[in-house]
Coordinates of C-alpha atoms in Angstrom, one line a residue:
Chain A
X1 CA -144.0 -61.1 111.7
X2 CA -144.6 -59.4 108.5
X3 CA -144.2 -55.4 108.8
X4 CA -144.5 -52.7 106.7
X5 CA -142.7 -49.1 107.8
X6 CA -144.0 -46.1 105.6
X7 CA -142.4 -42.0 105.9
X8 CA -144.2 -40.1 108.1
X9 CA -146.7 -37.4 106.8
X10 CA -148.2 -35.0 106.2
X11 CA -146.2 -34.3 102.9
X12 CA -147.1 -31.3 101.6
X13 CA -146.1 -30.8 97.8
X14 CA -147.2 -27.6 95.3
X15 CA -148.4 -28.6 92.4
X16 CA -146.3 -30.2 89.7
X17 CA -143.5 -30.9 92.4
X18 CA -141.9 -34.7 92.4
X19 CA -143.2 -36.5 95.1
X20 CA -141.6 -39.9 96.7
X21 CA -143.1 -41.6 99.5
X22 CA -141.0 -44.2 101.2
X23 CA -142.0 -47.8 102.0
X24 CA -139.8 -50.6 103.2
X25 CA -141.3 -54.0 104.4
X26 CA -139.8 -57.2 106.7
X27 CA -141.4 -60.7 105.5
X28 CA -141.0 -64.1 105.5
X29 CA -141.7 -65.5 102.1
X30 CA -141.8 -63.6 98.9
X31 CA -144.4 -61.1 99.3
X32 CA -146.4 -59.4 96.6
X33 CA -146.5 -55.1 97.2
X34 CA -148.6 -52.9 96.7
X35 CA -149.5 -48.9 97.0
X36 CA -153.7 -48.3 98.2
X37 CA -154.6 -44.9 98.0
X38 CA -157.5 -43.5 100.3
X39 CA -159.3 -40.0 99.2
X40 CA -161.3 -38.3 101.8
X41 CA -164.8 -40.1 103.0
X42 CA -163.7 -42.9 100.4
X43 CA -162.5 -46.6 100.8
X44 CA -159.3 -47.8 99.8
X45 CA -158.0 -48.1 96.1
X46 CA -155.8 -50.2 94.8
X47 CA -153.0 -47.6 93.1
X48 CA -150.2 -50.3 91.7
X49 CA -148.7 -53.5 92.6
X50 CA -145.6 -55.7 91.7
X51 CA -145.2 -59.0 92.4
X52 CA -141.2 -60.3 92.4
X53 CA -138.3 -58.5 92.5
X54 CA -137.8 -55.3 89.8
X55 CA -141.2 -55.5 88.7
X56 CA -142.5 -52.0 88.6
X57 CA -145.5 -50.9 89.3
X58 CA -146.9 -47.8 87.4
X59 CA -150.8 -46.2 87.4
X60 CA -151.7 -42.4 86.9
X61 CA -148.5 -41.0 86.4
X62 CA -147.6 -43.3 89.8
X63 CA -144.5 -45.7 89.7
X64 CA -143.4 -47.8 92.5
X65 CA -140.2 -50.3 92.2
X66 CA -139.6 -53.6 94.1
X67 CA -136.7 -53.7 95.4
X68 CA -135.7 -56.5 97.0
X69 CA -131.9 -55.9 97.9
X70 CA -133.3 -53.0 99.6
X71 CA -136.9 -54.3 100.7
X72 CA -138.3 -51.3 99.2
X73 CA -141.1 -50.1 97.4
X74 CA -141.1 -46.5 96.9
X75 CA -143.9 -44.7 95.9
X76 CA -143.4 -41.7 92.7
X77 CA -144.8 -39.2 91.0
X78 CA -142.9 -36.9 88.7
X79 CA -146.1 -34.4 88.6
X80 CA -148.1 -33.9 91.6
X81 CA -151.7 -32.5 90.9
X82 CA -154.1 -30.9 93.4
X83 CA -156.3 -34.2 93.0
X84 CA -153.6 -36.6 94.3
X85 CA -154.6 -35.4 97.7
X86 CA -155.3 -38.4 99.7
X87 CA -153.7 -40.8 102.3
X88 CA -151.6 -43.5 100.5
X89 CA -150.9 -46.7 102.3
X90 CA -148.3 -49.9 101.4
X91 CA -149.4 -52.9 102.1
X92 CA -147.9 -56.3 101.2
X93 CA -149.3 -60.0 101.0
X94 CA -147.5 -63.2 101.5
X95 CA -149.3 -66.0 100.5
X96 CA -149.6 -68.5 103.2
X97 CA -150.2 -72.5 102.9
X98 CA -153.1 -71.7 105.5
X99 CA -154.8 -69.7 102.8
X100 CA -154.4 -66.4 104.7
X101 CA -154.1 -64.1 101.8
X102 CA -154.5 -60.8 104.1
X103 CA -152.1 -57.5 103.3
X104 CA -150.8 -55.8 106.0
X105 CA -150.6 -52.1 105.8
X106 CA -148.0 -49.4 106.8
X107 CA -149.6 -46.5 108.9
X108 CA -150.3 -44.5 105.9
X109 CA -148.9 -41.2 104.7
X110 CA -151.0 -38.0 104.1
X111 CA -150.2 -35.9 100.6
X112 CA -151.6 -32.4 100.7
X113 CA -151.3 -30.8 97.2
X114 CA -151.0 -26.4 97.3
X115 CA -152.5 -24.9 94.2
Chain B
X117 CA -168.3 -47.9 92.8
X118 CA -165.9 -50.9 94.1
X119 CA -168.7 -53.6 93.9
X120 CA -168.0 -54.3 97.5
X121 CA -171.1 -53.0 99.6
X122 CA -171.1 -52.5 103.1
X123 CA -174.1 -51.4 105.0
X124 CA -174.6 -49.3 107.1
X125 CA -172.7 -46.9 106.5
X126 CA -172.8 -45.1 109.5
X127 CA -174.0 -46.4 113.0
X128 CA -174.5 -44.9 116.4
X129 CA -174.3 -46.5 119.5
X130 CA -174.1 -46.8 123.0
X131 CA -171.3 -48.6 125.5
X132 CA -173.1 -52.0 126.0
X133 CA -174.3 -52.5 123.4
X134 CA -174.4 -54.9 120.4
X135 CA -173.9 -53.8 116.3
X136 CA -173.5 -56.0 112.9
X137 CA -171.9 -54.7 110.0
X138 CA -172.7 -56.7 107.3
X139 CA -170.8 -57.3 103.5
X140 CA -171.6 -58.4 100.0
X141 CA -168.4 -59.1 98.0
X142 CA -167.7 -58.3 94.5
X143 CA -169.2 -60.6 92.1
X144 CA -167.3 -64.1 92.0
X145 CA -164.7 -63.3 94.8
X146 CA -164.8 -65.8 97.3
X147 CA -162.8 -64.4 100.1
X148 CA -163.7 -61.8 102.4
X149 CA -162.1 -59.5 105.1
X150 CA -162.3 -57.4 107.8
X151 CA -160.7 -54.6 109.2
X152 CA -160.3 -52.0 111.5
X153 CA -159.4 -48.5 110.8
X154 CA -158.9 -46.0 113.8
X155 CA -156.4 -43.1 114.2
X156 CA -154.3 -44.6 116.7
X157 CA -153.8 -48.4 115.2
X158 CA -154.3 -47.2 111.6
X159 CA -155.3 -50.1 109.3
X160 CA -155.8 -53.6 112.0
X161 CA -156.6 -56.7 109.8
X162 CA -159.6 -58.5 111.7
X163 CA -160.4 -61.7 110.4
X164 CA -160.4 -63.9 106.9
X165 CA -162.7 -65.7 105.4
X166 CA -162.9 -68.4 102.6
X167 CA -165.5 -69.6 100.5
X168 CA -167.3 -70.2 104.1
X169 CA -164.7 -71.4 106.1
X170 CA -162.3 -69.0 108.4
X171 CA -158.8 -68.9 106.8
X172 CA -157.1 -66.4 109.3
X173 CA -157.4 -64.0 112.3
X174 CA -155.7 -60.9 112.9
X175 CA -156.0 -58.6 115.8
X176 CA -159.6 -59.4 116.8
X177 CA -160.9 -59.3 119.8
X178 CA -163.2 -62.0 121.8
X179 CA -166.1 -59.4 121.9
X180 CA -166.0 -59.7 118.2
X181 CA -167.5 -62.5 115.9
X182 CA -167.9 -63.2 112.1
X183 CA -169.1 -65.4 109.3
X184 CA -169.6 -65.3 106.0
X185 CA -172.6 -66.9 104.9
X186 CA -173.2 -69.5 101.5
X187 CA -174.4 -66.9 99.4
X188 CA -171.1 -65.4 100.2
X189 CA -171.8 -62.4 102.1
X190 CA -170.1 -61.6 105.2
X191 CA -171.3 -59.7 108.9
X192 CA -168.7 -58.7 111.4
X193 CA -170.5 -58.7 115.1
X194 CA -169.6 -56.2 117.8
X195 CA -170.2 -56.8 121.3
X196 CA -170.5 -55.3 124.4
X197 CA -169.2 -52.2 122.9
X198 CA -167.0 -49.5 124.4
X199 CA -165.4 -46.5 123.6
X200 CA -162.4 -47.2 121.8
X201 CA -164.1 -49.2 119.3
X202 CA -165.6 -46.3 117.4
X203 CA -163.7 -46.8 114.2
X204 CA -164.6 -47.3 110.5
X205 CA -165.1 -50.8 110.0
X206 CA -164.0 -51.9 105.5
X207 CA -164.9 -55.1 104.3
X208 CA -162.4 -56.3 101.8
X209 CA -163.3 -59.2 98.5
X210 CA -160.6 -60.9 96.7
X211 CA -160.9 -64.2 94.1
X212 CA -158.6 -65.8 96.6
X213 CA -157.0 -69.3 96.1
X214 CA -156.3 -72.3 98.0
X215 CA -152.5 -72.5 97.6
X216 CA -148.9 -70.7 96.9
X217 CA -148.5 -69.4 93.5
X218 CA -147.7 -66.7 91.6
X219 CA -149.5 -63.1 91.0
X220 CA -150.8 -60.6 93.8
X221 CA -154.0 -61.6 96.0
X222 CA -155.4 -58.0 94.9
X223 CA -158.0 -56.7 97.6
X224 CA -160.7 -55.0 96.5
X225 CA -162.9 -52.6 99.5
X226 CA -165.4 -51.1 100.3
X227 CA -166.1 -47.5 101.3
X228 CA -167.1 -48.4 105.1
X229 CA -168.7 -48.6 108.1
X230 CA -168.6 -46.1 110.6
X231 CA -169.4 -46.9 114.4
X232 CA -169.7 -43.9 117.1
X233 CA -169.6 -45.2 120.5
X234 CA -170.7 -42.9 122.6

């Protein structure tokens, strides 16, 4: 089945360090990928997505690159701010002819930004 | 705000018992979801629903039920309760379509339902 394997955290960045977070994915099909970012008490939010191979994904200074000779979609950010604090989670979606259209997520990697 | 409201947002309860967590998508998605978010299975897909109809199922268990309604809103029943299902419980909306094609199914949630068994 479709799995996504994420770095595990926490990562713990000062600010204004480059941050990568590390996402690789097995799927049948073409999948669509994204990056959801979760702050604390919050729901998730959808941080970028690409949809076919080389498309990148970019939001808030956030830039993540399908790669599909690698089946990668690492998440970057030149700038890390105290703010970015939060879990992020890859997730990708194949679209199935049964009309399942539900992302499956990676276990989600904690960011701690140090003043 | 997401636009995808989930109430309640947090619930109490004991083993044994029965709790519905209920869903309003975002205005004109047609699909909703379910899932499961616990520290030791991290983000569980539950269940998917279309326009009314189920489309898929993930992880969920026999004790636990769903449907989404015609006004489009969606509850997620939890039965006979124990322990290990305290959790937060998001509700997920999406336009959704009825075939292959191209562009990302983008999933928009809400901020959750959180159940205490105790």
């Amino acid at each position: 089945g479709d799995s996504v394997t994420q770095m595990e955290g926490p990562v713990t960045l000062s600010e204004e360090a480059f941050l990568t977070i590390n996402c690789t994915y097995t799927a049948t099909g073409y999948p669509s990928l994204f990056w959801y970012v979760q702050y604390p008490g919050e729901g998730l939010q959808l941080l970028l997505k690409a949809t076919k191979a080389d498309d990148k994904g970019s939001n808030k200074g956030f830039e993540a690159t399908y790669r599909k000779e690698t089946t990668s979609f690492h998440l970057e950010k030149g700038s890390v701010q105290v703010s970015d604090s939060a879990v992020y989670f890859c997730a990708l979606s194949v679209a199935e002819d049964t009309g399942r259209r539900a992302l499956t997520f990676g276990s989600g990697t904690r960011l701690q930004v140090q003043p | 705000d997401s636009g995808v409201t989930q109430t309640p947002k947090h619930l109490i309860t004991a083993t044994g018992q029965r709790v519905t967590l209920r869903c309003s998508p975002r205005s004109g998605d047609l699909s909703v979801y379910w899932y499961q978010q616990s520290l030791d299975q991290g983000l569980q897909f539950l269940i998917q629903y279309y326009n009314g109809e189920e489309r898929a199922k993930g992880n969920i268990l026999e004790r636990f039920s769903a449907q989404q309604f015609p006004d489009l809103h969606s509850e997620l029943n939890l039965s006979s309760l124990e322990l290990g299902d305290s959790a937060l419980y998001f509700c997920a909306s999406s336009v959704g379509s009825s075939g292959r094609g191209p562009g990302a199914n983008v999933l928009t949630f809400g901020a959750g339902s959180r159940l205490t068994v105790l």
